[in-house]
């Protein structure tokens, strides 16, 4: 076996081991989160107050934006639309189940620059804090057109009990990188909002 072939074999083995460990960690996370019920998928929410297209980013443990929720498809990033209604929030996801957050479960709204592998410009992500069964969780959404985010926040604040809050301390402005580009905002080529994001719809 030549050195080149051996190197390829070792690389393939290393990749298999890495993916196996990642899968094992994901399954372990799902087991730990087994007490979380599935979110509502539908409901009578009333007429839309405000809506925007964009991306469902992730749902995490409230206050810990690196602790991704792995169950019920809540850890899967998808293109989506978010609409605010008198009865709550509807997140219509492409290729995944919709998420309905009843108004009674909503607590607050804030903005940030990053959650669980998605880092954008300052205040580029809209974050909803809400109760899912026994836990409080944060759900991130990135609007396609930046000007629509303020309208969503304004609509959310009309719902009973929903307040605006400051982002927790310690949240990085960008994803850490090394070298001369350290501190620059990273671009995700799979993000449908990257090229089309503008000041208004």
Short mmCIF file of C-alpha atoms in Angstrom, two decimals:
data_model
loop_
_atom_site.label_atom_id
_atom_site.label_comp_id
_atom_site.label_asym_id
_atom_site.label_seq_id
_atom_site.Cartn_x
_atom_site.Cartn_y
_atom_site.Cartn_z
CA UNK A 1 0.00 0.00 0.00
CA UNK A 2 1.49 3.30 -1.07
CA UNK A 3 1.73 6.29 1.22
CA UNK A 4 -0.96 8.14 -0.76
CA UNK A 5 -3.45 5.28 -0.49
CA UNK A 6 -2.73 4.86 3.21
CA UNK A 7 -3.33 8.57 3.79
CA UNK A 8 -6.69 8.37 1.99
CA UNK A 9 -7.72 5.31 4.01
CA UNK A 10 -6.78 7.00 7.28
CA UNK A 11 -8.70 10.13 6.29
CA UNK A 12 -11.82 8.11 5.49
CA UNK A 13 -11.58 6.24 8.79
CA UNK A 14 -11.14 9.51 10.69
CA UNK A 15 -14.21 11.01 8.99
CA UNK A 16 -16.29 7.94 9.80
CA UNK A 17 -15.24 8.14 13.45
CA UNK A 18 -16.04 11.88 13.62
CA UNK A 19 -19.50 11.43 12.12
CA UNK A 20 -20.18 8.46 14.40
CA UNK A 21 -19.25 10.53 17.45
CA UNK A 22 -21.42 13.41 16.25
CA UNK A 23 -24.38 11.08 15.78
CA UNK A 24 -23.80 9.54 19.20
CA UNK A 25 -23.76 12.99 20.79
CA UNK A 26 -26.94 14.02 18.97
CA UNK A 27 -28.78 10.87 20.10
CA UNK A 28 -27.57 11.40 23.67
CA UNK A 29 -28.88 14.97 23.55
CA UNK A 30 -32.26 13.72 22.34
CA UNK A 31 -32.43 11.26 25.24
CA UNK A 32 -31.65 14.01 27.74
CA UNK A 33 -34.43 16.14 26.26
CA UNK A 34 -36.99 13.35 26.23
CA UNK A 35 -39.22 15.22 28.71
CA UNK A 36 -39.89 18.00 26.21
CA UNK A 37 -43.30 17.70 24.55
CA UNK A 38 -43.74 18.39 20.86
CA UNK A 39 -44.79 22.00 20.17
CA UNK A 40 -48.23 22.74 18.80
CA UNK A 41 -48.39 22.33 15.04
CA UNK A 42 -51.65 24.21 14.43
CA UNK A 43 -54.21 26.32 16.25
CA UNK A 44 -56.81 29.04 15.89
CA UNK A 45 -54.58 32.10 16.19
CA UNK A 46 -56.73 34.70 14.48
CA UNK A 47 -55.81 37.09 11.69
CA UNK A 48 -52.16 37.92 11.10
CA UNK A 49 -50.88 41.17 12.67
CA UNK A 50 -47.43 41.04 11.06
CA UNK A 51 -45.49 38.50 9.01
CA UNK A 52 -42.09 38.03 7.39
CA UNK A 53 -40.23 35.43 5.35
CA UNK A 54 -36.80 34.28 6.39
CA UNK A 55 -35.13 31.41 8.19
CA UNK A 56 -35.99 29.39 11.28
CA UNK A 57 -32.56 29.19 12.90
CA UNK A 58 -32.81 26.99 15.98
CA UNK A 59 -34.48 26.47 19.35
CA UNK A 60 -32.21 26.30 22.41
CA UNK A 61 -32.47 26.20 26.17
CA UNK A 62 -33.50 29.67 27.33
CA UNK A 63 -30.45 31.82 28.04
CA UNK A 64 -28.00 29.25 26.63
CA UNK A 65 -27.86 29.86 22.90
CA UNK A 66 -25.38 27.04 22.31
CA UNK A 67 -27.57 24.35 23.93
CA UNK A 68 -29.55 23.27 20.88
CA UNK A 69 -32.88 21.45 21.34
CA UNK A 70 -32.57 18.25 19.32
CA UNK A 71 -36.03 16.72 19.70
CA UNK A 72 -39.14 17.22 17.55
CA UNK A 73 -37.14 18.69 14.68
CA UNK A 74 -36.47 21.90 16.62
CA UNK A 75 -32.74 21.74 15.94
CA UNK A 76 -33.17 21.73 12.15
CA UNK A 77 -32.51 25.01 10.33
CA UNK A 78 -35.03 25.65 7.54
CA UNK A 79 -36.44 28.37 5.34
CA UNK A 80 -39.60 29.63 7.02
CA UNK A 81 -42.16 32.36 7.47
CA UNK A 82 -43.05 33.84 10.86
CA UNK A 83 -46.41 35.48 11.53
CA UNK A 84 -47.76 37.12 14.66
CA UNK A 85 -51.43 36.71 15.54
CA UNK A 86 -53.62 37.66 18.53
CA UNK A 87 -53.47 34.03 19.60
CA UNK A 88 -49.72 33.61 19.28
CA UNK A 89 -46.98 32.98 16.73
CA UNK A 90 -46.91 30.65 13.74
CA UNK A 91 -43.59 29.57 12.22
CA UNK A 92 -44.30 27.86 8.90
CA UNK A 93 -41.20 25.83 8.04
CA UNK A 94 -40.27 24.48 4.64
CA UNK A 95 -39.48 20.76 4.81
CA UNK A 96 -40.23 20.51 8.53
CA UNK A 97 -43.26 20.65 10.84
CA UNK A 98 -44.73 24.04 11.63
CA UNK A 99 -44.28 25.46 15.11
CA UNK A 100 -47.15 27.24 16.88
CA UNK A 101 -46.38 29.21 20.04
CA UNK A 102 -49.60 30.11 21.89
CA UNK A 103 -49.68 33.67 23.21
CA UNK A 104 -50.04 32.32 26.76
CA UNK A 105 -46.64 30.61 26.44
CA UNK A 106 -44.75 33.62 25.05
CA UNK A 107 -42.62 35.58 27.51
CA UNK A 108 -40.31 37.98 25.71
CA UNK A 109 -38.58 39.02 22.51
CA UNK A 110 -35.02 40.17 21.95
CA UNK A 111 -32.37 40.33 19.23
CA UNK A 112 -28.86 38.94 19.01
CA UNK A 113 -26.05 38.23 16.60
CA UNK A 114 -25.66 34.48 17.06
CA UNK A 115 -27.24 31.21 18.14
CA UNK A 116 -25.91 27.62 17.91
CA UNK A 117 -23.80 27.84 14.78
CA UNK A 118 -25.54 30.80 13.11
CA UNK A 119 -23.72 34.12 13.48
CA UNK A 120 -24.73 37.28 11.64
CA UNK A 121 -24.52 41.04 12.12
CA UNK A 122 -25.40 42.64 15.45
CA UNK A 123 -29.13 42.25 16.26
CA UNK A 124 -29.57 40.22 13.07
CA UNK A 125 -31.56 37.43 14.75
CA UNK A 126 -34.98 37.77 16.35
CA UNK A 127 -35.28 35.59 19.48
CA UNK A 128 -38.52 34.53 21.15
CA UNK A 129 -38.46 33.20 24.71
CA UNK A 130 -41.36 30.88 25.50
CA UNK A 131 -42.41 27.88 27.57
CA UNK A 132 -42.38 24.40 26.03
CA UNK A 133 -43.76 22.00 28.59
CA UNK A 134 -41.54 22.09 31.70
CA UNK A 135 -38.80 24.19 30.13
CA UNK A 136 -38.20 27.72 28.91
CA UNK A 137 -36.69 27.85 25.44
CA UNK A 138 -35.42 30.44 22.96
CA UNK A 139 -36.30 30.27 19.27
CA UNK A 140 -34.27 32.23 16.72
CA UNK A 141 -35.58 33.60 13.42
CA UNK A 142 -33.77 35.65 10.77
CA UNK A 143 -35.97 37.81 8.58
CA UNK A 144 -35.22 38.01 4.87
CA UNK A 145 -35.67 41.81 4.77
CA UNK A 146 -34.18 43.66 7.73
CA UNK A 147 -36.89 46.31 7.81
CA UNK A 148 -39.53 43.71 8.67
CA UNK A 149 -37.94 42.76 11.98
CA UNK A 150 -39.07 45.94 13.74
CA UNK A 151 -42.66 45.31 12.61
CA UNK A 152 -42.55 41.79 14.04
CA UNK A 153 -41.23 43.06 17.37
CA UNK A 154 -43.88 45.75 17.53
CA UNK A 155 -46.60 43.18 16.85
CA UNK A 156 -45.19 40.77 19.44
CA UNK A 157 -45.24 43.48 22.10
CA UNK A 158 -49.00 43.89 21.60
CA UNK A 159 -49.55 40.35 22.91
CA UNK A 160 -50.42 40.11 26.62
CA UNK A 161 -47.40 39.43 28.83
CA UNK A 162 -44.77 39.73 26.09
CA UNK A 163 -41.93 42.14 26.92
CA UNK A 164 -38.79 43.38 25.22
CA UNK A 165 -35.60 42.31 26.97
CA UNK A 166 -31.88 42.82 26.55
CA UNK A 167 -29.77 39.96 25.23
CA UNK A 168 -27.88 37.95 27.90
CA UNK A 169 -24.28 38.94 28.47
CA UNK A 170 -21.57 36.79 26.95
CA UNK A 171 -23.19 36.26 23.58
CA UNK A 172 -20.52 36.72 20.88
CA UNK A 173 -21.08 39.26 18.14
CA UNK A 174 -19.62 36.86 15.58
CA UNK A 175 -18.53 33.29 15.27
CA UNK A 176 -14.93 32.99 16.52
CA UNK A 177 -12.41 32.66 13.67
CA UNK A 178 -8.64 32.73 13.53
CA UNK A 179 -6.24 34.74 11.42
CA UNK A 180 -6.58 38.19 9.89
CA UNK A 181 -10.37 37.88 9.50
CA UNK A 182 -10.93 37.39 13.22
CA UNK A 183 -14.02 39.34 14.28
CA UNK A 184 -15.64 39.39 10.83
CA UNK A 185 -19.20 38.19 10.43
CA UNK A 186 -19.35 34.82 8.69
CA UNK A 187 -21.54 34.17 5.66
CA UNK A 188 -23.58 30.99 5.43
CA UNK A 189 -24.03 29.96 1.75
CA UNK A 190 -27.11 27.90 2.70
CA UNK A 191 -28.87 30.91 4.23
CA UNK A 192 -31.57 32.13 1.79
CA UNK A 193 -31.57 35.50 3.55
CA UNK A 194 -27.88 36.22 2.87
CA UNK A 195 -28.14 37.79 -0.58
CA UNK A 196 -31.68 39.09 -0.42
CA UNK A 197 -31.62 40.69 3.03
CA UNK A 198 -32.33 44.40 2.59
CA UNK A 199 -33.72 47.38 4.42
CA UNK A 200 -37.31 46.64 3.54
CA UNK A 201 -39.58 44.17 1.85
#
